[in-house]
Amino acid sequence: MIADGVVDEDKWLSAGIAGLQQNAFYMHRALDSNNLRDALKYSAQMLSELRTSKLSPHKYYELYMRAFDELRKLEMFFKEEARRGCSIVDLYELVQHAGNILPRLYLLCTVGSVYIKSKEAPAKDVLKDLVEMCRGIQHPVRGLFLRSYLSQVSRDKLPDIGSEYEGDADTVMDAVEFVLQNFTEMNKLWVRMQHQGLAREKEKREKERSELRDLVGKNLHVLGQIEGVDLDLYKEVVLPRILEQVVNCKDEIAQFYLMDCLIQVFPDEYHLQTLEILLSAFPQLQPAVDIKTVLSQLMERLSNYAASSAEVLPEFLQVEAFSKFNNAIGKVIETQVDMPAFGAVSLYSSLLTFTLHVHPDRLDYADQVLGACVKKLAGNEKLEDSRATKQIVALLTAPLQKYNDIVTVLKLPNYPRVMEYLDYETHKRMATAIIQSIMKNNTQISTAEKVEALFELIKGLIKDIDDSSNDEFDEDDIEEQNSVARLIQMLCNEDPEEMFKIICTVRKHITSGGQRRLPFTVPPLVFSCLKLIRQLQGRQMEGQDENPFGDEGSTAPKKIFQLLNQTVEALSSVPAPELALRLYLQCAEAANDSDLEPVAYEFFTQAYILYEEEISDSKAQIMALHLIIGTLQRMHVFGVENRDTLTHKATGYSAKLLKKPDQCRAVYACSHLFWVDDQDDVKDGERVLLCLKRALRIANAAQQMSSATRGNTGSVTLFVEILNKYLYFFEKGNPQINVASILSLIELINTEMQSDSTTPDPAADAFLANTMRYIEFQKQKGGAVGEKYEPIKKKKYLELDTY
């Protein structure tokens, strides 16, 4: 059916074009022979092709444009006739004898254009006559194109300021009146199209109307081009007449398009000075009109106008632009009770953007917009409309982008209230955006009060709002938690007391956020505490002994250490024993620097308990044990009894590792616990030697096990590692490590490498060769070091140089 209709239209269009061209040919011949009567006859017949009702607006436009081109030629002929002495008044009357009204009016408009140009009559009289006579065509499509032709031929002949047609009898008001009258009649014809035809063809009619809308809008464009339309004339005549027509037509398509045209055509200054009149029309529009788009465009234009020059900003204050927009939006929302949340939030989002551009210093205005949005959303727990959610995100993002300072945003009380209406996932994305803004701008949040407000704002990242608390974190979740961790690291204040309050505030939020987040959020909090402790130590070293907590001596660090103990202990519920052990050891080091032996011992005790009860994986045990040994070796605060207890435990753990090589390495690492360079009271050469000998026994046992199970003794790497430990303590002056023991160990390694059961290992060979070169290097240094290494004779390991 549709295809048949298109084919029929094409046929009718082809027939119309053929008839038009045929009559145009005879018209041209008459014009060439200066035969006025025949020229009018054939031109009328040519224009009769425009009387068809069978063509769609798109097809009719093709036919109209061909007729328009021919009428241009006819107009030139009339001008020549007038120049040769033909009375233009007689010609004007002559064309009115055409048989059909449509050709008659086209010819009348053509001659009228020449009539105005001849100035034989006032332009306003001719224009008034033409616009009135065009009422004779009430068919919507034919009438619209006729009036469009009238507007086209007359637009350069309007009595405007500076125009040749302006005079005593012709004023700008006459030009405005003509265009407004033509606009009014065209809009009526355009709206009438909606109410003609069958109900099932509604979509087709709306499409056709969309194709014709520019014909109507051109009138407003012409009005905007009239130089004589100043602000007063626009305010008193033009705008009220346009709005009257827009409101009274009660057609949603026309109202939306014409309001949009009105905003685009006239200057921003006019809109600002007539804001109250313009905005008063919006609540009167049909409920189906997309008011949010039109209002948003108006606010965007005025925002750009405000940004164009600082000199115009006082005008916005003078006309109270914000207040008028705010009231107008409130009335629109109140009038359109069925407006969805998406539409209302869009309006407030545009208003907030306008406010931030025009009144960036008025935080009360911005908060007023957010408050109005909250009031509109009241009663909705969470928004399910994705479009509304998107607009809320835009609403919340605008202040962030404008101020680039979350501290300023936190001064808006209604900001977090708007965030409450976001669903969980969107809330998290918004919270991430806030953190990214903080990091990008390096914003300093330096008070506990601001931290409290901030963490309430980003609580979607800190605690589970929905039922997803048991779900595993994916990559995006991990990145979100890492961003929270970076945020915690950025919180600082030079005042220790305020910093401690900040830490307590953060701890309150993260400990209530669920177990899954603790491995990400506890470490940065712990290191913030440790940083504060070192800050206090620095103040004491600089002589600032005043305690910000009001207690005596080291109470302040003790308070922080108590907080640290409770915070790390929270990881036991995750569980994350390896992480907790690392943090306990970090805290122990900090307690060591603060000379708090009981506190340091307690942290080590907790670390040992975790090692014994929670860490069962062999690789994790190895890593944890070496961390324990390394940390304990650096401790200087322990007395003899506490140090012996902790050292004994560490050596005991070393011997209980699963694999012999791991036991060996852990045991010889323990030797460092008995010899610390900067502690004279921790230099027990005998126990160092015992550890190294025990490591040798374990290494030998490992080779025997390898020989029994694999048929070869494996590599000598462990022996070479132990040799390096011997050399280290020999160099440090341990009296129990002498030349004889080193030579003996080298001989043992040499023997093992010569054994047929030893597995060739290039890495071990290179390791040993480097060790030998180091001995030679030390001997060549001369002095005390050279003398010390000189007894280690080369002959004992000469044959090893090849390895």
JSON list of C-alpha atoms in Angstrom, two decimals, residues 65-201:
[
{"chain": "A", "resi": 65, "resn": "MET", "atom": "CA", "xyz": [10.53, 25.45, -6.40]},
{"chain": "A", "resi": 66, "resn": "ARG", "atom": "CA", "xyz": [10.15, 24.99, -10.18]},
{"chain": "A", "resi": 67, "resn": "ALA", "atom": "CA", "xyz": [7.24, 27.44, -10.16]},
{"chain": "A", "resi": 68, "resn": "PHE", "atom": "CA", "xyz": [9.27, 29.82, -7.97]},
{"chain": "A", "resi": 69, "resn": "ASP", "atom": "CA", "xyz": [12.11, 29.91, -10.50]},
{"chain": "A", "resi": 70, "resn": "GLU", "atom": "CA", "xyz": [9.67, 30.76, -13.28]},
{"chain": "A", "resi": 71, "resn": "LEU", "atom": "CA", "xyz": [8.05, 33.50, -11.17]},
{"chain": "A", "resi": 72, "resn": "ARG", "atom": "CA", "xyz": [11.46, 35.12, -10.72]},
{"chain": "A", "resi": 73, "resn": "LYS", "atom": "CA", "xyz": [11.67, 35.48, -14.49]},
{"chain": "A", "resi": 74, "resn": "LEU", "atom": "CA", "xyz": [8.13, 36.80, -14.64]},
{"chain": "A", "resi": 75, "resn": "GLU", "atom": "CA", "xyz": [8.97, 39.39, -11.96]},
{"chain": "A", "resi": 76, "resn": "MET", "atom": "CA", "xyz": [11.91, 40.61, -14.03]},
{"chain": "A", "resi": 77, "resn": "PHE", "atom": "CA", "xyz": [9.54, 40.99, -17.01]},
{"chain": "A", "resi": 78, "resn": "PHE", "atom": "CA", "xyz": [7.14, 43.08, -14.91]},
{"chain": "A", "resi": 79, "resn": "LYS", "atom": "CA", "xyz": [10.03, 45.33, -13.86]},
{"chain": "A", "resi": 80, "resn": "GLU", "atom": "CA", "xyz": [10.95, 45.85, -17.49]},
{"chain": "A", "resi": 81, "resn": "GLU", "atom": "CA", "xyz": [7.32, 46.63, -18.33]},
{"chain": "A", "resi": 82, "resn": "ALA", "atom": "CA", "xyz": [7.23, 49.22, -15.56]},
{"chain": "A", "resi": 83, "resn": "ARG", "atom": "CA", "xyz": [10.46, 50.73, -16.84]},
{"chain": "A", "resi": 84, "resn": "ARG", "atom": "CA", "xyz": [8.94, 50.98, -20.36]},
{"chain": "A", "resi": 85, "resn": "GLY", "atom": "CA", "xyz": [6.03, 53.00, -18.98]},
{"chain": "A", "resi": 86, "resn": "CYS", "atom": "CA", "xyz": [3.44, 50.35, -18.22]},
{"chain": "A", "resi": 87, "resn": "SER", "atom": "CA", "xyz": [1.28, 51.40, -15.27]},
{"chain": "A", "resi": 88, "resn": "ILE", "atom": "CA", "xyz": [2.13, 49.12, -12.37]},
{"chain": "A", "resi": 89, "resn": "VAL", "atom": "CA", "xyz": [-1.22, 50.00, -10.77]},
{"chain": "A", "resi": 90, "resn": "ASP", "atom": "CA", "xyz": [-3.06, 48.76, -13.85]},
{"chain": "A", "resi": 91, "resn": "LEU", "atom": "CA", "xyz": [-0.91, 45.65, -13.88]},
{"chain": "A", "resi": 92, "resn": "TYR", "atom": "CA", "xyz": [-1.68, 45.07, -10.20]},
{"chain": "A", "resi": 93, "resn": "GLU", "atom": "CA", "xyz": [-5.40, 45.20, -10.98]},
{"chain": "A", "resi": 94, "resn": "LEU", "atom": "CA", "xyz": [-5.05, 43.18, -14.19]},
{"chain": "A", "resi": 95, "resn": "VAL", "atom": "CA", "xyz": [-3.57, 40.06, -12.53]},
{"chain": "A", "resi": 96, "resn": "GLN", "atom": "CA", "xyz": [-6.55, 39.94, -10.19]},
{"chain": "A", "resi": 97, "resn": "HIS", "atom": "CA", "xyz": [-8.71, 38.79, -13.11]},
{"chain": "A", "resi": 98, "resn": "ALA", "atom": "CA", "xyz": [-7.04, 35.36, -13.15]},
{"chain": "A", "resi": 99, "resn": "GLY", "atom": "CA", "xyz": [-9.67, 32.63, -13.06]},
{"chain": "A", "resi": 100, "resn": "ASN", "atom": "CA", "xyz": [-8.41, 30.63, -10.04]},
{"chain": "A", "resi": 101, "resn": "ILE", "atom": "CA", "xyz": [-7.56, 32.15, -6.70]},
{"chain": "A", "resi": 102, "resn": "LEU", "atom": "CA", "xyz": [-4.25, 30.37, -6.13]},
{"chain": "A", "resi": 103, "resn": "PRO", "atom": "CA", "xyz": [-2.61, 31.49, -9.45]},
{"chain": "A", "resi": 104, "resn": "ARG", "atom": "CA", "xyz": [-4.18, 34.91, -8.93]},
{"chain": "A", "resi": 105, "resn": "LEU", "atom": "CA", "xyz": [-2.55, 35.35, -5.51]},
{"chain": "A", "resi": 106, "resn": "TYR", "atom": "CA", "xyz": [0.88, 34.15, -6.68]},
{"chain": "A", "resi": 107, "resn": "LEU", "atom": "CA", "xyz": [0.72, 36.65, -9.55]},
{"chain": "A", "resi": 108, "resn": "LEU", "atom": "CA", "xyz": [-0.57, 39.34, -7.18]},
{"chain": "A", "resi": 109, "resn": "CYS", "atom": "CA", "xyz": [2.40, 38.78, -4.82]},
{"chain": "A", "resi": 110, "resn": "THR", "atom": "CA", "xyz": [4.79, 38.92, -7.77]},
{"chain": "A", "resi": 111, "resn": "VAL", "atom": "CA", "xyz": [3.36, 42.14, -9.13]},
{"chain": "A", "resi": 112, "resn": "GLY", "atom": "CA", "xyz": [3.05, 43.50, -5.56]},
{"chain": "A", "resi": 113, "resn": "SER", "atom": "CA", "xyz": [6.82, 43.10, -5.13]},
{"chain": "A", "resi": 114, "resn": "VAL", "atom": "CA", "xyz": [7.35, 45.28, -8.23]},
{"chain": "A", "resi": 115, "resn": "TYR", "atom": "CA", "xyz": [4.62, 47.66, -7.04]},
{"chain": "A", "resi": 116, "resn": "ILE", "atom": "CA", "xyz": [6.42, 48.28, -3.72]},
{"chain": "A", "resi": 117, "resn": "LYS", "atom": "CA", "xyz": [9.73, 48.76, -5.49]},
{"chain": "A", "resi": 118, "resn": "SER", "atom": "CA", "xyz": [8.18, 51.36, -7.79]},
{"chain": "A", "resi": 119, "resn": "LYS", "atom": "CA", "xyz": [7.14, 53.39, -4.68]},
{"chain": "A", "resi": 120, "resn": "GLU", "atom": "CA", "xyz": [3.92, 54.43, -6.43]},
{"chain": "A", "resi": 121, "resn": "ALA", "atom": "CA", "xyz": [2.08, 53.45, -3.25]},
{"chain": "A", "resi": 122, "resn": "PRO", "atom": "CA", "xyz": [3.13, 53.16, 0.43]},
{"chain": "A", "resi": 123, "resn": "ALA", "atom": "CA", "xyz": [4.75, 49.79, 1.10]},
{"chain": "A", "resi": 124, "resn": "LYS", "atom": "CA", "xyz": [2.56, 49.21, 4.15]},
{"chain": "A", "resi": 125, "resn": "ASP", "atom": "CA", "xyz": [-0.63, 49.47, 2.09]},
{"chain": "A", "resi": 126, "resn": "VAL", "atom": "CA", "xyz": [0.56, 46.95, -0.51]},
{"chain": "A", "resi": 127, "resn": "LEU", "atom": "CA", "xyz": [1.85, 44.56, 2.17]},
{"chain": "A", "resi": 128, "resn": "LYS", "atom": "CA", "xyz": [-1.39, 44.81, 4.13]},
{"chain": "A", "resi": 129, "resn": "ASP", "atom": "CA", "xyz": [-3.43, 44.16, 0.99]},
{"chain": "A", "resi": 130, "resn": "LEU", "atom": "CA", "xyz": [-1.31, 41.10, 0.08]},
{"chain": "A", "resi": 131, "resn": "VAL", "atom": "CA", "xyz": [-1.32, 39.53, 3.52]},
{"chain": "A", "resi": 132, "resn": "GLU", "atom": "CA", "xyz": [-5.09, 39.99, 3.80]},
{"chain": "A", "resi": 133, "resn": "MET", "atom": "CA", "xyz": [-5.84, 38.59, 0.35]},
{"chain": "A", "resi": 134, "resn": "CYS", "atom": "CA", "xyz": [-3.73, 35.48, 1.05]},
{"chain": "A", "resi": 135, "resn": "ARG", "atom": "CA", "xyz": [-6.42, 34.48, 3.52]},
{"chain": "A", "resi": 136, "resn": "GLY", "atom": "CA", "xyz": [-8.32, 33.26, 0.49]},
{"chain": "A", "resi": 137, "resn": "ILE", "atom": "CA", "xyz": [-6.22, 30.04, 0.57]},
{"chain": "A", "resi": 138, "resn": "GLN", "atom": "CA", "xyz": [-7.13, 27.97, 3.61]},
{"chain": "A", "resi": 139, "resn": "HIS", "atom": "CA", "xyz": [-5.71, 24.63, 2.42]},
{"chain": "A", "resi": 140, "resn": "PRO", "atom": "CA", "xyz": [-2.78, 24.09, 4.85]},
{"chain": "A", "resi": 141, "resn": "VAL", "atom": "CA", "xyz": [-0.05, 23.02, 2.40]},
{"chain": "A", "resi": 142, "resn": "ARG", "atom": "CA", "xyz": [-1.03, 25.37, -0.43]},
{"chain": "A", "resi": 143, "resn": "GLY", "atom": "CA", "xyz": [-1.57, 28.25, 2.00]},
{"chain": "A", "resi": 144, "resn": "LEU", "atom": "CA", "xyz": [1.79, 27.72, 3.74]},
{"chain": "A", "resi": 145, "resn": "PHE", "atom": "CA", "xyz": [3.73, 27.74, 0.48]},
{"chain": "A", "resi": 146, "resn": "LEU", "atom": "CA", "xyz": [1.82, 30.78, -0.80]},
{"chain": "A", "resi": 147, "resn": "ARG", "atom": "CA", "xyz": [2.56, 32.77, 2.36]},
{"chain": "A", "resi": 148, "resn": "SER", "atom": "CA", "xyz": [6.16, 31.55, 2.30]},
{"chain": "A", "resi": 149, "resn": "TYR", "atom": "CA", "xyz": [6.38, 33.02, -1.23]},
{"chain": "A", "resi": 150, "resn": "LEU", "atom": "CA", "xyz": [4.92, 36.27, 0.01]},
{"chain": "A", "resi": 151, "resn": "SER", "atom": "CA", "xyz": [7.50, 36.40, 2.83]},
{"chain": "A", "resi": 152, "resn": "GLN", "atom": "CA", "xyz": [10.28, 35.62, 0.37]},
{"chain": "A", "resi": 153, "resn": "VAL", "atom": "CA", "xyz": [9.46, 38.36, -2.17]},
{"chain": "A", "resi": 154, "resn": "SER", "atom": "CA", "xyz": [8.78, 41.00, 0.47]},
{"chain": "A", "resi": 155, "resn": "ARG", "atom": "CA", "xyz": [11.57, 40.50, 3.00]},
{"chain": "A", "resi": 156, "resn": "ASP", "atom": "CA", "xyz": [13.91, 42.98, 1.26]},
{"chain": "A", "resi": 157, "resn": "LYS", "atom": "CA", "xyz": [11.13, 45.53, 0.79]},
{"chain": "A", "resi": 158, "resn": "LEU", "atom": "CA", "xyz": [10.04, 45.99, 4.40]},
{"chain": "A", "resi": 159, "resn": "PRO", "atom": "CA", "xyz": [10.01, 49.59, 5.73]},
{"chain": "A", "resi": 160, "resn": "ASP", "atom": "CA", "xyz": [12.92, 49.06, 8.14]},
{"chain": "A", "resi": 161, "resn": "ILE", "atom": "CA", "xyz": [15.35, 51.60, 9.61]},
{"chain": "A", "resi": 162, "resn": "GLY", "atom": "CA", "xyz": [17.82, 52.54, 6.92]},
{"chain": "A", "resi": 163, "resn": "SER", "atom": "CA", "xyz": [15.69, 50.91, 4.22]},
{"chain": "A", "resi": 164, "resn": "GLU", "atom": "CA", "xyz": [14.81, 52.82, 1.04]},
{"chain": "A", "resi": 165, "resn": "TYR", "atom": "CA", "xyz": [11.15, 52.03, 1.75]},
{"chain": "A", "resi": 166, "resn": "GLU", "atom": "CA", "xyz": [11.11, 53.81, 5.11]},
{"chain": "A", "resi": 167, "resn": "GLY", "atom": "CA", "xyz": [9.28, 57.13, 5.03]},
{"chain": "A", "resi": 168, "resn": "ASP", "atom": "CA", "xyz": [6.66, 59.32, 6.59]},
{"chain": "A", "resi": 169, "resn": "ALA", "atom": "CA", "xyz": [3.90, 56.88, 5.74]},
{"chain": "A", "resi": 170, "resn": "ASP", "atom": "CA", "xyz": [5.90, 53.69, 6.36]},
{"chain": "A", "resi": 171, "resn": "THR", "atom": "CA", "xyz": [7.41, 52.77, 9.72]},
{"chain": "A", "resi": 172, "resn": "VAL", "atom": "CA", "xyz": [9.14, 49.84, 11.34]},
{"chain": "A", "resi": 173, "resn": "MET", "atom": "CA", "xyz": [5.88, 49.09, 13.13]},
{"chain": "A", "resi": 174, "resn": "ASP", "atom": "CA", "xyz": [4.23, 48.44, 9.76]},
{"chain": "A", "resi": 175, "resn": "ALA", "atom": "CA", "xyz": [6.94, 45.94, 8.86]},
{"chain": "A", "resi": 176, "resn": "VAL", "atom": "CA", "xyz": [6.58, 44.20, 12.22]},
{"chain": "A", "resi": 177, "resn": "GLU", "atom": "CA", "xyz": [2.80, 44.12, 11.90]},
{"chain": "A", "resi": 178, "resn": "PHE", "atom": "CA", "xyz": [3.02, 42.56, 8.43]},
{"chain": "A", "resi": 179, "resn": "VAL", "atom": "CA", "xyz": [5.45, 39.81, 9.50]},
{"chain": "A", "resi": 180, "resn": "LEU", "atom": "CA", "xyz": [3.50, 39.05, 12.69]},
{"chain": "A", "resi": 181, "resn": "GLN", "atom": "CA", "xyz": [0.22, 38.79, 10.78]},
{"chain": "A", "resi": 182, "resn": "ASN", "atom": "CA", "xyz": [1.78, 36.51, 8.18]},
{"chain": "A", "resi": 183, "resn": "PHE", "atom": "CA", "xyz": [3.32, 34.41, 10.97]},
{"chain": "A", "resi": 184, "resn": "THR", "atom": "CA", "xyz": [0.01, 34.12, 12.79]},
{"chain": "A", "resi": 185, "resn": "GLU", "atom": "CA", "xyz": [-1.85, 32.95, 9.69]},
{"chain": "A", "resi": 186, "resn": "MET", "atom": "CA", "xyz": [0.88, 30.49, 8.74]},
{"chain": "A", "resi": 187, "resn": "ASN", "atom": "CA", "xyz": [0.92, 29.00, 12.22]},
{"chain": "A", "resi": 188, "resn": "LYS", "atom": "CA", "xyz": [-2.85, 28.52, 12.10]},
{"chain": "A", "resi": 189, "resn": "LEU", "atom": "CA", "xyz": [-2.55, 26.69, 8.78]},
{"chain": "A", "resi": 190, "resn": "TRP", "atom": "CA", "xyz": [0.31, 24.59, 10.13]},
{"chain": "A", "resi": 191, "resn": "VAL", "atom": "CA", "xyz": [-1.60, 23.59, 13.27]},
{"chain": "A", "resi": 192, "resn": "ARG", "atom": "CA", "xyz": [-4.71, 22.84, 11.23]},
{"chain": "A", "resi": 193, "resn": "MET", "atom": "CA", "xyz": [-2.86, 20.05, 9.45]},
{"chain": "A", "resi": 194, "resn": "GLN", "atom": "CA", "xyz": [-2.81, 18.07, 12.71]},
{"chain": "A", "resi": 195, "resn": "HIS", "atom": "CA", "xyz": [-6.61, 17.87, 12.82]},
{"chain": "A", "resi": 196, "resn": "GLN", "atom": "CA", "xyz": [-7.25, 16.79, 9.24]},
{"chain": "A", "resi": 197, "resn": "GLY", "atom": "CA", "xyz": [-7.40, 13.21, 8.00]},
{"chain": "A", "resi": 198, "resn": "LEU", "atom": "CA", "xyz": [-7.80, 9.87, 9.72]},
{"chain": "A", "resi": 199, "resn": "ALA", "atom": "CA", "xyz": [-6.64, 9.16, 13.27]},
{"chain": "A", "resi": 200, "resn": "ARG", "atom": "CA", "xyz": [-4.48, 6.27, 12.09]},
{"chain": "A", "resi": 201, "resn": "GLU", "atom": "CA", "xyz": [-2.48, 8.67, 9.91]}
]
